[in-house]
Amino acid sequence: LHYPLRRQRQMCIRDRIYFDDLELDKATLIIEWADQAIDIPFEIPSHKQMMNRISRVMSGPSSFDYFNAASYLYQSDTDLPRALSYIQKATRGKNPQFFFYRIEATILAKLGRHKEAIAAAQQSKALAEEVGNSDAVTLNERSIVAWQKLLDKK
């Protein structure tokens, strides 16, 4: 492998090694010293691995498996309709958690279905209140207000 050296505008007082351009499946390792640097991009096949794992797990998933799959698909912005389908299986399963409804709300909002997102956020808020998670309550309240404003503009 060959990575070209690049000159930096400023002299580096200390040698530095760090990661930049972090994404779900790739990043760049940067090594800096004096007025030189090397950028080493690399990829990790995490998306392919995660998609394979999702397929395996979905053959007999629990509510948490559905939640994890939906969360990944949402965060990677890969397949929101499928993410919604999975999270709705989790929220309609046994003992749904407040964070299940939170992900459902955010997926619905990203799909532009704000009325449904508000309903899911209200469910999340109610369950978060039951377990005493004030951060989740506040987060849901803020989302409900923001999404209601979007509805009011229509």
Coordinates of C-alpha atoms in Angstrom, one line a residue:
L1 CA 0.0 0.0 0.0
H2 CA 1.2 3.5 -0.8
Y3 CA -0.2 6.7 0.7
P4 CA 1.3 10.0 -0.4
L5 CA 2.7 12.4 2.1
R6 CA 1.1 15.8 2.3
R7 CA 2.6 19.0 3.6
Q8 CA 0.7 20.8 6.3
R9 CA 0.4 24.6 6.4
Q10 CA 1.5 24.7 10.1
M11 CA 4.2 22.8 11.9
C12 CA 2.9 20.1 14.3
I13 CA 4.5 20.5 17.7
R14 CA 3.5 17.0 18.8
D15 CA 3.1 13.9 16.6
R16 CA -0.6 13.0 16.3
I17 CA -2.5 9.9 15.3
Y18 CA -6.3 10.2 15.1
F19 CA -9.4 9.1 13.1
D20 CA -11.4 11.5 11.0
D21 CA -14.3 11.3 8.6
L22 CA -16.0 8.7 10.8
E23 CA -19.0 6.9 9.3
L24 CA -20.7 3.7 10.0
D25 CA -18.5 1.7 7.7
K26 CA -15.4 3.8 7.0
A27 CA -13.0 6.3 8.4
T28 CA -9.6 7.9 7.8
L29 CA -6.6 7.3 10.0
I30 CA -4.5 10.4 10.0
I31 CA -0.8 10.5 11.1
E32 CA 0.8 13.9 11.5
W33 CA 4.3 14.9 12.5
A34 CA 6.4 18.0 11.9
D35 CA 5.0 19.5 8.7
Q36 CA 4.0 16.1 7.2
A37 CA 0.9 14.0 7.3
I38 CA -0.5 10.8 5.8
D39 CA -4.2 10.1 5.4
I40 CA -5.1 6.4 5.3
P41 CA -8.7 5.8 4.4
F42 CA -10.1 2.4 5.3
E43 CA -13.4 0.6 5.2
I44 CA -15.0 -2.0 7.4
P45 CA -17.7 -4.1 5.9
S46 CA -20.0 -3.4 8.8
H47 CA -23.0 -2.6 6.6
K48 CA -22.8 -6.0 4.8
Q49 CA -22.2 -7.8 8.1
M50 CA -25.1 -6.0 9.8
M51 CA -27.4 -6.7 6.9
N52 CA -26.5 -10.4 7.1
R53 CA -27.0 -10.4 10.9
I54 CA -30.4 -8.7 10.5
S55 CA -31.4 -11.3 8.0
R56 CA -30.4 -14.2 10.4
V57 CA -32.0 -12.6 13.4
M58 CA -35.2 -11.8 11.6
S59 CA -35.9 -15.5 11.1
G60 CA -37.0 -15.7 14.8
P61 CA -36.6 -12.3 16.3
S62 CA -37.6 -10.9 19.7
S63 CA -38.9 -7.3 20.2
F64 CA -35.3 -6.2 21.0
D65 CA -34.1 -7.8 17.7
Y66 CA -36.7 -5.8 15.8
F67 CA -35.7 -2.7 17.7
N68 CA -32.0 -3.2 17.0
A69 CA -32.6 -3.8 13.3
A70 CA -34.9 -0.8 13.0
S71 CA -32.4 1.4 14.8
Y72 CA -29.6 0.3 12.5
L73 CA -31.7 0.8 9.4
Y74 CA -32.8 4.3 10.6
Q75 CA -29.3 5.4 11.7
S76 CA -27.7 4.2 8.4
D77 CA -30.6 5.8 6.4
T78 CA -30.8 2.5 4.5
D79 CA -34.4 1.4 4.3
L80 CA -36.8 3.5 6.4
P81 CA -40.0 1.7 5.3
R82 CA -38.4 -1.6 6.4
A83 CA -37.2 0.1 9.6
L84 CA -40.7 1.2 10.3
S85 CA -42.1 -2.3 9.7
Y86 CA -39.6 -3.7 12.2
I87 CA -40.1 -1.2 14.9
Q88 CA -43.8 -1.5 14.7
K89 CA -43.5 -5.2 15.3
A90 CA -41.5 -4.3 18.4
T91 CA -44.0 -1.8 19.6
R92 CA -46.9 -4.2 19.1
G93 CA -45.0 -7.0 20.8
K94 CA -44.9 -8.0 24.4
N95 CA -43.7 -5.3 26.9
P96 CA -42.8 -2.5 24.5
Q97 CA -40.2 -0.1 25.9
F98 CA -40.3 3.7 25.7
F99 CA -37.3 3.7 23.4
F100 CA -39.1 1.4 21.0
Y101 CA -41.7 4.1 20.5
R102 CA -39.1 6.8 20.4
I103 CA -37.4 5.2 17.4
E104 CA -40.8 4.6 15.8
A105 CA -41.6 8.3 16.2
T106 CA -38.3 9.4 14.7
I107 CA -38.7 7.1 11.7
L108 CA -42.2 8.3 11.1
A109 CA -41.1 11.9 11.3
K110 CA -38.3 11.3 8.8
L111 CA -40.9 9.7 6.5
G112 CA -42.9 12.9 6.8
R113 CA -45.7 11.2 8.8
H114 CA -45.7 13.7 11.6
K115 CA -49.2 13.0 13.0
E116 CA -48.3 9.4 13.5
A117 CA -44.9 10.5 14.8
I118 CA -46.6 12.6 17.5
A119 CA -48.8 9.7 18.6
A120 CA -45.7 7.4 18.9
A121 CA -43.8 10.1 20.8
Q122 CA -46.7 10.5 23.2
Q123 CA -46.6 6.7 23.8
S124 CA -42.8 7.0 24.4
K125 CA -43.3 9.9 26.8
A126 CA -46.0 8.0 28.8
L127 CA -43.8 5.0 29.2
A128 CA -40.7 7.1 30.0
E129 CA -42.7 8.8 32.7
E130 CA -43.7 5.4 34.2
V131 CA -40.0 4.4 34.5
G132 CA -38.8 7.9 35.6
N133 CA -36.7 8.7 32.6
S134 CA -37.0 12.5 32.6
D135 CA -34.5 12.9 29.7
A136 CA -36.7 10.8 27.4
V137 CA -39.8 12.7 28.6
T138 CA -38.2 16.0 27.7
L139 CA -36.9 14.8 24.3
N140 CA -40.3 13.5 23.4
E141 CA -42.0 16.8 24.5
R142 CA -39.6 18.8 22.3
S143 CA -40.2 16.5 19.3
I144 CA -43.9 16.7 19.7
V145 CA -43.8 20.5 19.7
A146 CA -41.5 20.6 16.6
W147 CA -43.6 18.1 14.7
Q148 CA -46.8 19.8 15.6
K149 CA -45.4 23.1 14.2
L150 CA -44.7 21.2 10.9
L151 CA -48.3 20.0 10.9
D152 CA -49.7 23.5 11.6
K153 CA -47.8 24.9 8.6
K154 CA -49.6 22.5 6.2

